[in-house]
PDB file of C-alpha atoms and ligand atoms in Angstrom:
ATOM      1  CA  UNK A   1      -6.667  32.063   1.794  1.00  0.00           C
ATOM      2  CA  UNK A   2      -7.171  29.388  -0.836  1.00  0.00           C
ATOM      3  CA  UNK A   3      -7.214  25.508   0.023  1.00  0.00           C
ATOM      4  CA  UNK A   4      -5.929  23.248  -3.213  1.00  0.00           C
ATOM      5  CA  UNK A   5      -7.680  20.047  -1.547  1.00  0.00           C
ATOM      6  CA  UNK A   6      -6.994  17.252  -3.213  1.00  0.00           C
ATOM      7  CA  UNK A   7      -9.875  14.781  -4.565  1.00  0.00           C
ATOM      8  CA  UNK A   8      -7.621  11.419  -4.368  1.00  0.00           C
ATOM      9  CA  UNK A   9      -6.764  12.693  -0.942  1.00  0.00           C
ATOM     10  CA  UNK A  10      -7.488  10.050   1.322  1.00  0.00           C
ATOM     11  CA  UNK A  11      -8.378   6.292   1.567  1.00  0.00           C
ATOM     12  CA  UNK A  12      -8.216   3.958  -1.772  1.00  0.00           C
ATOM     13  CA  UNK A  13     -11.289   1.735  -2.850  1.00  0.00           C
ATOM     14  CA  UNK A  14      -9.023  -1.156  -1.205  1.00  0.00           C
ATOM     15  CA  UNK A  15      -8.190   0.754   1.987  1.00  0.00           C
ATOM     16  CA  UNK A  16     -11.461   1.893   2.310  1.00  0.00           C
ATOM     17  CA  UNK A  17     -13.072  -1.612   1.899  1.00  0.00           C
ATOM     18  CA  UNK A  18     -10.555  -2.978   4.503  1.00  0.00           C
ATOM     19  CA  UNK A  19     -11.206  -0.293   7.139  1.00  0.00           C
ATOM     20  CA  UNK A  20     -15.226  -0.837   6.497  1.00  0.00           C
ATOM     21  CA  UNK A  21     -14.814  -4.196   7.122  1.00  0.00           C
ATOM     22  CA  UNK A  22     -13.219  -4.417  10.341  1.00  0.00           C
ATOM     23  CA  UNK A  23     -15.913  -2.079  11.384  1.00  0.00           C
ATOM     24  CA  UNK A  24     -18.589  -4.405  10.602  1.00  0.00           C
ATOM     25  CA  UNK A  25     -17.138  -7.215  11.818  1.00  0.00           C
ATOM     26  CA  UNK A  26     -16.610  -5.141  15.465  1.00  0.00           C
ATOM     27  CA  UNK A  27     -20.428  -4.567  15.107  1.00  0.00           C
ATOM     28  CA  UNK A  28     -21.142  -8.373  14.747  1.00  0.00           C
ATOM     29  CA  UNK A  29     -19.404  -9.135  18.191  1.00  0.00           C
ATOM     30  CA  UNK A  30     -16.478 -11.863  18.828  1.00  0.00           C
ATOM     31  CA  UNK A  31     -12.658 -12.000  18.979  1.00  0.00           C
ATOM     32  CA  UNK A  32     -11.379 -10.100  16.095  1.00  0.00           C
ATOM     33  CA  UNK A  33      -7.932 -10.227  15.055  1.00  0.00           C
ATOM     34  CA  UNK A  34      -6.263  -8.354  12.043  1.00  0.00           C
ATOM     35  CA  UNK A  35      -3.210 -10.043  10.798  1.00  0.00           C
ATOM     36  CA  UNK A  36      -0.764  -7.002  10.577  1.00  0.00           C
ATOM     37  CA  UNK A  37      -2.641  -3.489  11.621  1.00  0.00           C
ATOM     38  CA  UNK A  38      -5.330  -2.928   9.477  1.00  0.00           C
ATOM     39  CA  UNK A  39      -3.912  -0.283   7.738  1.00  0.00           C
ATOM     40  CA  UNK A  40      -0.758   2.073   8.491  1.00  0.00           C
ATOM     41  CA  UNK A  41      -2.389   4.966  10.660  1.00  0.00           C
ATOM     42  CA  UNK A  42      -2.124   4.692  14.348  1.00  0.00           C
ATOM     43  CA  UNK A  43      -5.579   7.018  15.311  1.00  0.00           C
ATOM     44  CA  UNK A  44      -7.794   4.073  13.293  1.00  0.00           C
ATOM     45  CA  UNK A  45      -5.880   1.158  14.688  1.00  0.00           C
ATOM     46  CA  UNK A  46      -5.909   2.694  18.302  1.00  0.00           C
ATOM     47  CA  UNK A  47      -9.697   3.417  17.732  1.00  0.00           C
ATOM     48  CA  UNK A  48      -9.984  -0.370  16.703  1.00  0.00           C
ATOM     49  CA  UNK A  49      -8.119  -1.593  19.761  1.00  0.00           C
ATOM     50  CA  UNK A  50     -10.327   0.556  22.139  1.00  0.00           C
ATOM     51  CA  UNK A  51     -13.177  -1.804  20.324  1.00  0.00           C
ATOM     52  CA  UNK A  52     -11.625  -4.823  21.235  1.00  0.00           C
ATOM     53  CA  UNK A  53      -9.616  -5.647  17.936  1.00  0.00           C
ATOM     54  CA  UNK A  54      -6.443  -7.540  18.274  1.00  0.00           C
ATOM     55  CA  UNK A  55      -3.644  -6.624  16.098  1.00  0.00           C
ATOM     56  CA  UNK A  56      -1.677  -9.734  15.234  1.00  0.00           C
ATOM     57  CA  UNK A  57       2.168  -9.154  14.375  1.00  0.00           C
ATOM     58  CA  UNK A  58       3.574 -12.852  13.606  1.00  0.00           C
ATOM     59  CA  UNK A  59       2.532 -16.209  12.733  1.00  0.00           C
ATOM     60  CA  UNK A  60       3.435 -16.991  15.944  1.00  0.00           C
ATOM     61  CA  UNK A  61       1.007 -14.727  17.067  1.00  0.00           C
ATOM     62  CA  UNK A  62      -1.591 -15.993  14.838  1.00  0.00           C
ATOM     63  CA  UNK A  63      -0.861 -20.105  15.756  1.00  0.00           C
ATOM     64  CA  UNK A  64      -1.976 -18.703  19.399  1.00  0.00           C
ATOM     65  CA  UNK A  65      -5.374 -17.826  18.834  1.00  0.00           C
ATOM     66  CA  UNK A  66      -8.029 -20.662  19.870  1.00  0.00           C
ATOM     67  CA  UNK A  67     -10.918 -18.987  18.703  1.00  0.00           C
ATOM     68  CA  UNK A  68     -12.655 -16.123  16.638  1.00  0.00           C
ATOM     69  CA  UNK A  69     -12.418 -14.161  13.743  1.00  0.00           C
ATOM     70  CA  UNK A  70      -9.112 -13.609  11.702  1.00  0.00           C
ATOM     71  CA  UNK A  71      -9.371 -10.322   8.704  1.00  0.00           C
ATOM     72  CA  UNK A  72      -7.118 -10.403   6.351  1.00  0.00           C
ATOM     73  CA  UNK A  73      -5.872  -6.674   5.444  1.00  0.00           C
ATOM     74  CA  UNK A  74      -6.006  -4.885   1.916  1.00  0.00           C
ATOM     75  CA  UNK A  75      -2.367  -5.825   1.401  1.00  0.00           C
ATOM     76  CA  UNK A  76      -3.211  -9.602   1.368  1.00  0.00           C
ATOM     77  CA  UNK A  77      -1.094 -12.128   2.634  1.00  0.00           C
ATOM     78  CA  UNK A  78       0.501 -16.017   1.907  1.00  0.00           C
ATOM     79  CA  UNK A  79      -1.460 -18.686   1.280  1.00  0.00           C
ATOM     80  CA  UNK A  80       0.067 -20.551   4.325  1.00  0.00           C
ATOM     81  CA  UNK A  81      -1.594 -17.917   6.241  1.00  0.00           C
ATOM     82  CA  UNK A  82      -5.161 -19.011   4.742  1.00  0.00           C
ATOM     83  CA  UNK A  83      -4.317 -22.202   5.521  1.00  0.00           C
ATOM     84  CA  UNK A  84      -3.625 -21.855   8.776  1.00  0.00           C
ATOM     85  CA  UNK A  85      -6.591 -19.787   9.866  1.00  0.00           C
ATOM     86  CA  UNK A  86      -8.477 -22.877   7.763  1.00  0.00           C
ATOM     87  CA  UNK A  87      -6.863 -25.646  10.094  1.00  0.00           C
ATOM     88  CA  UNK A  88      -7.159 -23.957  13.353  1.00  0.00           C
ATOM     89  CA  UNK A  89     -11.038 -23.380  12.550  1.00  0.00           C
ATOM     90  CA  UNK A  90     -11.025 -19.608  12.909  1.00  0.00           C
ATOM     91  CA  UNK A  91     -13.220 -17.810  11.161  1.00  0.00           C
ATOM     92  CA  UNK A  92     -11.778 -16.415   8.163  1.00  0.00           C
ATOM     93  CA  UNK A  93     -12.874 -13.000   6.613  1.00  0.00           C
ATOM     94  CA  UNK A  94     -10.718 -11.953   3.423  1.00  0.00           C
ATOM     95  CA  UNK A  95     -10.447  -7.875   2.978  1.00  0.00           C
ATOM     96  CA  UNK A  96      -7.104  -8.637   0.403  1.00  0.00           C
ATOM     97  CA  UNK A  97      -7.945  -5.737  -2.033  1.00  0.00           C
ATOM     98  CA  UNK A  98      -9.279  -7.705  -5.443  1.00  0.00           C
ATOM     99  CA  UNK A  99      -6.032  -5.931  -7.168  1.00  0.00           C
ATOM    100  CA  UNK A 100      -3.576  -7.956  -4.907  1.00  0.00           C
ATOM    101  CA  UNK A 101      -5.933 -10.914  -5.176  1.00  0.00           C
ATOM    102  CA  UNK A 102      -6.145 -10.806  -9.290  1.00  0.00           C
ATOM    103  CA  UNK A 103      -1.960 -10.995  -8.690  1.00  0.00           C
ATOM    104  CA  UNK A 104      -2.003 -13.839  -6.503  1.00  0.00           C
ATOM    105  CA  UNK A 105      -4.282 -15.607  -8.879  1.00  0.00           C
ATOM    106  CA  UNK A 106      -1.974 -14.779 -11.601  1.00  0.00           C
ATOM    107  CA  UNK A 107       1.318 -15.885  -9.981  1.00  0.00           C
ATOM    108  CA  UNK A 108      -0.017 -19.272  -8.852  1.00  0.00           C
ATOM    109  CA  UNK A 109      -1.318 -20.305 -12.321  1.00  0.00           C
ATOM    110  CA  UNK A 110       2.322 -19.125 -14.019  1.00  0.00           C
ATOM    111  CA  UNK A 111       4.234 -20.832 -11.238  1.00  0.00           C
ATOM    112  CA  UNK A 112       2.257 -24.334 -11.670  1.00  0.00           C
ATOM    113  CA  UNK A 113       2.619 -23.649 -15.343  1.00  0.00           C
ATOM    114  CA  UNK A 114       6.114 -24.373 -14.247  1.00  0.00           C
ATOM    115  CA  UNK A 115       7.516 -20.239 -15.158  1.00  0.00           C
ATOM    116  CA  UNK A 116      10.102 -18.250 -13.208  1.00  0.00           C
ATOM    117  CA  UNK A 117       7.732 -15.132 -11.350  1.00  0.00           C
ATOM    118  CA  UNK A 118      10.025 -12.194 -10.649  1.00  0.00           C
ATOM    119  CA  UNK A 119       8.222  -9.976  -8.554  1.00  0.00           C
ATOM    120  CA  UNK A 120       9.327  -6.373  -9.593  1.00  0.00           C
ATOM    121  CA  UNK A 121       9.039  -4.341  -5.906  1.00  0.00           C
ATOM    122  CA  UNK A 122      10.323  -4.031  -2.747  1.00  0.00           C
ATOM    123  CA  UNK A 123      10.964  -7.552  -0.525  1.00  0.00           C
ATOM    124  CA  UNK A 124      10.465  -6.180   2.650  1.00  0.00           C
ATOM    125  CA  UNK A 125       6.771  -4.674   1.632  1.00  0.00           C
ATOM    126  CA  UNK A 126       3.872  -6.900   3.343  1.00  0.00           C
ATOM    127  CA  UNK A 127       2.310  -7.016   0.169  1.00  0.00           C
ATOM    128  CA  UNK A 128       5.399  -8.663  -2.072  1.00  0.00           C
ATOM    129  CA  UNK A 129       5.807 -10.743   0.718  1.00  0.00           C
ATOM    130  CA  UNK A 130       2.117 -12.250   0.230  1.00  0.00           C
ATOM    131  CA  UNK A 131       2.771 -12.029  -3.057  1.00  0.00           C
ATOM    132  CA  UNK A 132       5.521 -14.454  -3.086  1.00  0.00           C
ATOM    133  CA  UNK A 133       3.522 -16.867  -0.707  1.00  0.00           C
ATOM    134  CA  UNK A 134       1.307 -17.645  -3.730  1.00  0.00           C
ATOM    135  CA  UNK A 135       4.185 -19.793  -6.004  1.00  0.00           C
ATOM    136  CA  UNK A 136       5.079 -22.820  -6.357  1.00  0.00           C
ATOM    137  CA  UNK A 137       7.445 -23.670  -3.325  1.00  0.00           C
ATOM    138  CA  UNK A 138       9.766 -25.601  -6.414  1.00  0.00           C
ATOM    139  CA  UNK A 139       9.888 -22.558  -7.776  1.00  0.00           C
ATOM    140  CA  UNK A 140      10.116 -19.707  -5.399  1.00  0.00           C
ATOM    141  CA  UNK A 141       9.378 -16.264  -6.909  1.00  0.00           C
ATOM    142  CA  UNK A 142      12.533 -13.607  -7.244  1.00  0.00           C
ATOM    143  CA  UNK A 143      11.786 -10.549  -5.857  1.00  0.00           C
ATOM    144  CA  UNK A 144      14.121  -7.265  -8.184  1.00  0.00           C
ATOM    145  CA  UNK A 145      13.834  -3.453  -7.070  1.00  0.00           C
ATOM    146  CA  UNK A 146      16.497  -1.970  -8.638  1.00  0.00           C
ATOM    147  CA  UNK A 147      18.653  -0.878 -11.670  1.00  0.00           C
ATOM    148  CA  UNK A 148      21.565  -3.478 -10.776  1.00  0.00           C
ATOM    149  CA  UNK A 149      19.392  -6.316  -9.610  1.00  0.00           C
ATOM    150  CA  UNK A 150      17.700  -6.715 -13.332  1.00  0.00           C
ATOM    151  CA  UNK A 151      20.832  -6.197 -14.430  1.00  0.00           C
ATOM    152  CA  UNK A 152      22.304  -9.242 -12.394  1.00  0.00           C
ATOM    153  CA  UNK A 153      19.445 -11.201 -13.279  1.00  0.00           C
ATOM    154  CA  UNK A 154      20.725 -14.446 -14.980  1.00  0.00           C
ATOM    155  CA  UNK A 155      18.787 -17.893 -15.453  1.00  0.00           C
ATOM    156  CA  UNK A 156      18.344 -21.069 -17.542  1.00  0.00           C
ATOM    157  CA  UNK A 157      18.553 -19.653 -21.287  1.00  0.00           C
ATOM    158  CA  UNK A 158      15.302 -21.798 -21.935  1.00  0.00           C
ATOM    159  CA  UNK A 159      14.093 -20.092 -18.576  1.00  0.00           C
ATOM    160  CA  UNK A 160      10.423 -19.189 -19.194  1.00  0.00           C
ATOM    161  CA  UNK A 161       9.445 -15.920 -17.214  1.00  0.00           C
ATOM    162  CA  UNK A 162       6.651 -13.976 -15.919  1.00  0.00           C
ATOM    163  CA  UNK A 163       6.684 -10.645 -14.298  1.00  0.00           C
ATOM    164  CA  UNK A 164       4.625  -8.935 -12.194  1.00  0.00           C
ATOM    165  CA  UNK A 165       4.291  -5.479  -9.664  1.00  0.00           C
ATOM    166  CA  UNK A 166       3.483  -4.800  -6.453  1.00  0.00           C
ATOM    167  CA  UNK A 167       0.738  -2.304  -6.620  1.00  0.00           C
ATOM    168  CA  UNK A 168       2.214   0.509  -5.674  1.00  0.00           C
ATOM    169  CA  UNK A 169       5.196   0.639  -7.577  1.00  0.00           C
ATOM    170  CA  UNK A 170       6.582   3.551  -9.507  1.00  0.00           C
ATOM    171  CA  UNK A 171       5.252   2.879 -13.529  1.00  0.00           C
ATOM    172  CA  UNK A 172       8.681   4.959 -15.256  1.00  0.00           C
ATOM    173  CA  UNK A 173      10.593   1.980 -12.604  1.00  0.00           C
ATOM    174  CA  UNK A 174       8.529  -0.851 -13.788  1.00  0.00           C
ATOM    175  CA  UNK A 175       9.354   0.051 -16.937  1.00  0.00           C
ATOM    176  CA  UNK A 176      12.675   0.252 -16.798  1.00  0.00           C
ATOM    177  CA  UNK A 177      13.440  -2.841 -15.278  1.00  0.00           C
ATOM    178  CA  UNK A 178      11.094  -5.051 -17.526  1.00  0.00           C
ATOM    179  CA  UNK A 179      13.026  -3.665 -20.325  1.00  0.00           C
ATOM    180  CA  UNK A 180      16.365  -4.395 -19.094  1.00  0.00           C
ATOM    181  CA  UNK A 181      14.788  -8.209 -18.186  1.00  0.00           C
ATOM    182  CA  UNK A 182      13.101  -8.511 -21.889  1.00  0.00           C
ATOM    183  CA  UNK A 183      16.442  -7.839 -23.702  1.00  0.00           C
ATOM    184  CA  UNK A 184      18.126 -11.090 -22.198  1.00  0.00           C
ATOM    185  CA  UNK A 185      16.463 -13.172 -24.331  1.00  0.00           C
ATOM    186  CA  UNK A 186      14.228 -15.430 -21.622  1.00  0.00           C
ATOM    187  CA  UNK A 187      10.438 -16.072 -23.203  1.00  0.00           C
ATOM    188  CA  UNK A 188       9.404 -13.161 -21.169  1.00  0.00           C
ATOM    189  CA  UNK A 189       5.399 -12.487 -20.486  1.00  0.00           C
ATOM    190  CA  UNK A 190       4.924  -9.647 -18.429  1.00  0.00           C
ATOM    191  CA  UNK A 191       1.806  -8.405 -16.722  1.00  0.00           C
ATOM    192  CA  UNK A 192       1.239  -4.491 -15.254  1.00  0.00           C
ATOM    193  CA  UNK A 193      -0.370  -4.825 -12.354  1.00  0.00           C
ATOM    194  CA  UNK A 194       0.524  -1.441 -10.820  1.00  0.00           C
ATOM    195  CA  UNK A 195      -2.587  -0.036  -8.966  1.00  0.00           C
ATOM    196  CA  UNK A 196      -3.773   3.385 -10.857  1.00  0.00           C
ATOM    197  CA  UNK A 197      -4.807   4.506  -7.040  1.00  0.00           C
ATOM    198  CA  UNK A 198      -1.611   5.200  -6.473  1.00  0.00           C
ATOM    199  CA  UNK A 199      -0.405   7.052  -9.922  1.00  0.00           C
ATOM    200  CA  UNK A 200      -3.494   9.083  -9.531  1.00  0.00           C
ATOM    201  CA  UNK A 201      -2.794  10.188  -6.296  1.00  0.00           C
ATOM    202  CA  UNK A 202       0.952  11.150  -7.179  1.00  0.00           C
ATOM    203  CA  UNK A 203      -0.067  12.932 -10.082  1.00  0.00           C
ATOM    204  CA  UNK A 204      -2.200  15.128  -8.691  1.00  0.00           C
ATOM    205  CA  UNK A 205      -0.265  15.874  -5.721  1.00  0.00           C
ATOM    206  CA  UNK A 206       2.633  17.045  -7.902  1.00  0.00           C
ATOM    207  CA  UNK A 207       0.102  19.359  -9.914  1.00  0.00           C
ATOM    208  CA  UNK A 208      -1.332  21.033  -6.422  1.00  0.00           C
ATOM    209  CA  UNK A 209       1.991  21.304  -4.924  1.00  0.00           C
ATOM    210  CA  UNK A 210       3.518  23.257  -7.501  1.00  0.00           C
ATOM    211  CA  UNK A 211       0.745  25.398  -7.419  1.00  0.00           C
ATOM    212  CA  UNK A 212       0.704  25.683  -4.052  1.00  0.00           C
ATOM    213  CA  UNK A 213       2.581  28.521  -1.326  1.00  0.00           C
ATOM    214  CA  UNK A 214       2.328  26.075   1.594  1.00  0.00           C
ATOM    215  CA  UNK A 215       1.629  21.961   1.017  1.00  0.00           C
ATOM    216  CA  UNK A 216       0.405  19.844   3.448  1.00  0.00           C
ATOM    217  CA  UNK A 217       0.814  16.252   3.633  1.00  0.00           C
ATOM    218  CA  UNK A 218      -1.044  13.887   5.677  1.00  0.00           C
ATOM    219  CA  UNK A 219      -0.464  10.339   6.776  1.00  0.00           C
ATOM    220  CA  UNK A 220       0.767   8.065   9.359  1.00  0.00           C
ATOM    221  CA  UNK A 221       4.312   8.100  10.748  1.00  0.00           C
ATOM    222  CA  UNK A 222       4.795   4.596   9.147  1.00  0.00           C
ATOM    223  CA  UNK A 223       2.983   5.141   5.670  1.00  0.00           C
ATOM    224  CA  UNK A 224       5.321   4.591   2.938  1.00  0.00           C
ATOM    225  CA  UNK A 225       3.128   6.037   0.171  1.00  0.00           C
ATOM    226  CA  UNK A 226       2.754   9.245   2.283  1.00  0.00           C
ATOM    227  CA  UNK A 227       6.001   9.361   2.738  1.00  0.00           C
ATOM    228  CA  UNK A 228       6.725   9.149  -0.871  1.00  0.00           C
ATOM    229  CA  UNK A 229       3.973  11.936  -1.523  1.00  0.00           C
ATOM    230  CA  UNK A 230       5.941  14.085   1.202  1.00  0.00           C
ATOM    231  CA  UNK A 231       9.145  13.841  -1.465  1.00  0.00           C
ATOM    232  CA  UNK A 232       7.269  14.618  -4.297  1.00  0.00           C
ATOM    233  CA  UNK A 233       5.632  17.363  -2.855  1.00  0.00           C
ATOM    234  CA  UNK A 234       8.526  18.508  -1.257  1.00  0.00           C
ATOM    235  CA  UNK A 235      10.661  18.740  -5.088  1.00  0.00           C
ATOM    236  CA  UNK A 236       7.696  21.214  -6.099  1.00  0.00           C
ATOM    237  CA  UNK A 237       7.045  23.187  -3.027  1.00  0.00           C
ATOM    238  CA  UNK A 238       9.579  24.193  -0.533  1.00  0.00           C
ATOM    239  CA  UNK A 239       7.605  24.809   2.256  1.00  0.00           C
ATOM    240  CA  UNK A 240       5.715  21.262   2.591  1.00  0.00           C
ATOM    241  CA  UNK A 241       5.322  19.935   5.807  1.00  0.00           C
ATOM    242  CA  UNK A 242       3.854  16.157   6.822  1.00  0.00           C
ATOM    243  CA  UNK A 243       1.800  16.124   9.321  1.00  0.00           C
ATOM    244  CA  UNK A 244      -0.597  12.679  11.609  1.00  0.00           C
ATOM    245  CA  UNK A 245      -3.168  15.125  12.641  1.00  0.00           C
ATOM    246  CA  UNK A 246      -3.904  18.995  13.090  1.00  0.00           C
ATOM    247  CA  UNK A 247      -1.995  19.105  16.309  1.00  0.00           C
ATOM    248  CA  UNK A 248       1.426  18.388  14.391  1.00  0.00           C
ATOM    249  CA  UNK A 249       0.248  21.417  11.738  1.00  0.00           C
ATOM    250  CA  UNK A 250       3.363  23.961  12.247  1.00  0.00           C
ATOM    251  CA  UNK A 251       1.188  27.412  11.711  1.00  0.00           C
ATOM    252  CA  UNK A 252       4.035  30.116  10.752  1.00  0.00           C
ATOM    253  CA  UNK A 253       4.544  28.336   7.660  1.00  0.00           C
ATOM    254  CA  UNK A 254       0.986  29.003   6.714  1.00  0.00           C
ATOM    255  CA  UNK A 255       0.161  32.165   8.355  1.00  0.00           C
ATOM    256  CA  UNK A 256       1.161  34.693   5.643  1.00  0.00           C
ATOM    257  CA  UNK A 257       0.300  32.571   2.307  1.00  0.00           C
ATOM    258  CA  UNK A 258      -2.687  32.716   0.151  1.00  0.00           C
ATOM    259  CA  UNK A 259      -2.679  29.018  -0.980  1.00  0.00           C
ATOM    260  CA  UNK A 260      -2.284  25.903   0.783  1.00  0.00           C
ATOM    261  CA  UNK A 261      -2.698  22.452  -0.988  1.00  0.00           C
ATOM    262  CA  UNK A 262      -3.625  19.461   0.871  1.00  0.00           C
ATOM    263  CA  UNK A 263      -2.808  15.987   0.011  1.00  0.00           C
ATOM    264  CA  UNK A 264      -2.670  12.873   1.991  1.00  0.00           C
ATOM    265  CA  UNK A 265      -1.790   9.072   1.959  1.00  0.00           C
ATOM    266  CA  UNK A 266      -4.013   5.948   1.234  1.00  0.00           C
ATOM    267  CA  UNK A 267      -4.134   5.206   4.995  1.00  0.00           C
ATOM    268  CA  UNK A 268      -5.440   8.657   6.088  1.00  0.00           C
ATOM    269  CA  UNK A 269      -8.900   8.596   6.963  1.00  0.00           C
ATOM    270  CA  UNK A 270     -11.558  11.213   5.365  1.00  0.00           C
ATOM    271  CA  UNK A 271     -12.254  13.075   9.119  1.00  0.00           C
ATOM    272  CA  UNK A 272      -8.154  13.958   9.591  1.00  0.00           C
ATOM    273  CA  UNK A 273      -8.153  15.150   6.006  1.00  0.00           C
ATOM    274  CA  UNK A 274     -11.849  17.724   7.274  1.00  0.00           C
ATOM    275  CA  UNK A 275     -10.272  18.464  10.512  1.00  0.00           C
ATOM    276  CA  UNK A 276      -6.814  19.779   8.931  1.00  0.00           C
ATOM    277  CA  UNK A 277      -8.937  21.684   6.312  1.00  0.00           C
ATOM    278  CA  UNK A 278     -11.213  22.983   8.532  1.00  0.00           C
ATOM    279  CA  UNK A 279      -8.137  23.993  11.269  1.00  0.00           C
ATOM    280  CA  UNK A 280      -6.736  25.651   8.156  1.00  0.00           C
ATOM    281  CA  UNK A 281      -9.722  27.758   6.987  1.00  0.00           C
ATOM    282  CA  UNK A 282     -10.528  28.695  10.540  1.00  0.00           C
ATOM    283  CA  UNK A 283      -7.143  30.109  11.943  1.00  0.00           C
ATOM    284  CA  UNK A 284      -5.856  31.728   8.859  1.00  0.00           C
TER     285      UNK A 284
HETATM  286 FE1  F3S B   1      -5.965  -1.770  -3.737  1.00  0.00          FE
HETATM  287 FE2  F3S B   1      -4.821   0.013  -5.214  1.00  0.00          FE
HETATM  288 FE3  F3S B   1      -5.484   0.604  -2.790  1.00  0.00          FE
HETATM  289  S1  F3S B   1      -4.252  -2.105  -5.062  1.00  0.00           S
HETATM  290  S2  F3S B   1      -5.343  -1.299  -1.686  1.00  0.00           S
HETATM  291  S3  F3S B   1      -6.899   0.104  -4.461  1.00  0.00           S
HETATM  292  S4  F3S B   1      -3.649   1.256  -3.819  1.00  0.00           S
END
């Protein structure tokens, strides 16, 4: 049997940076807290509980803690957030991947330069939402997903606006929604800040899979880019299953193929991704 592994299979440079630090943070002793789990893959964050890392879930949460360390995950957050962790004295450690950070930087200056930021991704995702926490509370950011919202979209005719993404966001989307904004005739100034991690990763998932007899996804129950590489996968190869860990691996859709591709999400750590491979090449 042949295995199509995937080489963007796996953690991102962000993901990976995030997960790294945590690690070396457990190895320098202390409370540590994550704000939100670390990332989206409940084998690492049960690992990092077992080590004494808090997972904290609200600001509620957070306002509780008297004392200790406080990391910041890849998706970033508010700056409310950083200013809380400032005034309580915790110790602050920042693992916001520098992709998020460059488009927190870039939404503060445009909102103090007094410019509408629209946000083009999904409200509910951590990241917009820390995204968002970086404007001008005079000017709050608008957050547009869809074909109808940019359609809807109406402001000031003088209205001066900036637009941004939330990394992950489909580019073909992106696109079409900043055109639909840029023909209403605002001053529009428009920044791409999609994440090529995540392109990357689609691409070549979509190339394996449709090579591929039997596709195997990998990621955690609450991933949304796995479960986005599960559809595309799915479109090109009929029998693709998703799977946590090698224990969920269904076997009689592999059993009598000759090639399985492997993918999996940014949150999937590099020894699930061996262990499925190696469970694969073993028992078929
Ligand atoms: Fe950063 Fe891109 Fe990953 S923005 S967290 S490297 S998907």
């Amino acid at each position: 049997m042949e295995i199509l592994l995937a080489k963007t299979a796996g953690f991102c440079f962000g993901v990976k940076r995030a997960v790294e630090t945590v690690y070396s943070e457990v190895e320098n002793g202390g409370h540590i807290y994550t704000f939100g789990p670390i990332i989206h893959n409940e084998q690492v964050v049960s690992d990092l509980e077992k080590k004494g890392v808090v997972t904290l879930n609200s600001i509620e949460e957070l306002l509780s803690v008297t004392s200790g360390t406080v990391i910041i995950r890849s998706h970033g957050v508010s700056e409310e957030i950083y200013k809380i962790i400032e005034s309580k004295g915790l110790n602050l450690v920042d693992a916001t991947c520098p992709f998020v950070k460059k488009i927190h930087r870039i939404v503060k200056e445009e909102s103090q330069k007094g410019r509408q930021v629209i946000v083009i991704g999904n409200s509910k995702h951590p990241e917009v939402e820390g995204i968002i926490g970086w404007c001008d509370a005079k000017k709050p950011a608008i957050v547009i997903e869809s074909h109808d919202e940019a359609c809807n979209f109406t402001a000031d005719p003088n209205e001066k606006i900036s637009i941004v993404s939330q990394t992950t966001f489909n580019f073909n989307k992106f696109q079409e929604l900043v055109e639909i904004l840029s023909k209403k005739g605002y001053d529009v100034n428009v920044v791409n800040t999609i994440c090529n991690a995540t392109e990357e990763r689609q691409k070549e998932a979509k190339d394996i899979s449709s090579k591929a007899d039997a596709m195997i996804v990998i990621g955690g129950s609450k991933s949304s880019n796995s479960q986005k590489l599960y559809e595309i996968c799915s479109r090109e190869c009929e029998n693709t299953q998703f799977v946590q860990t090698s224990d969920d691996l269904n076997p009689d859709s592999i059993r009598s193929v000759s090639r399985v591709g492997i993918t999996a999400g940014a949150s999937t750590p590099k020894n699930i991704i061996e262990e499925v491979q190696n469970y694969v090449r073993l028992n078929f």
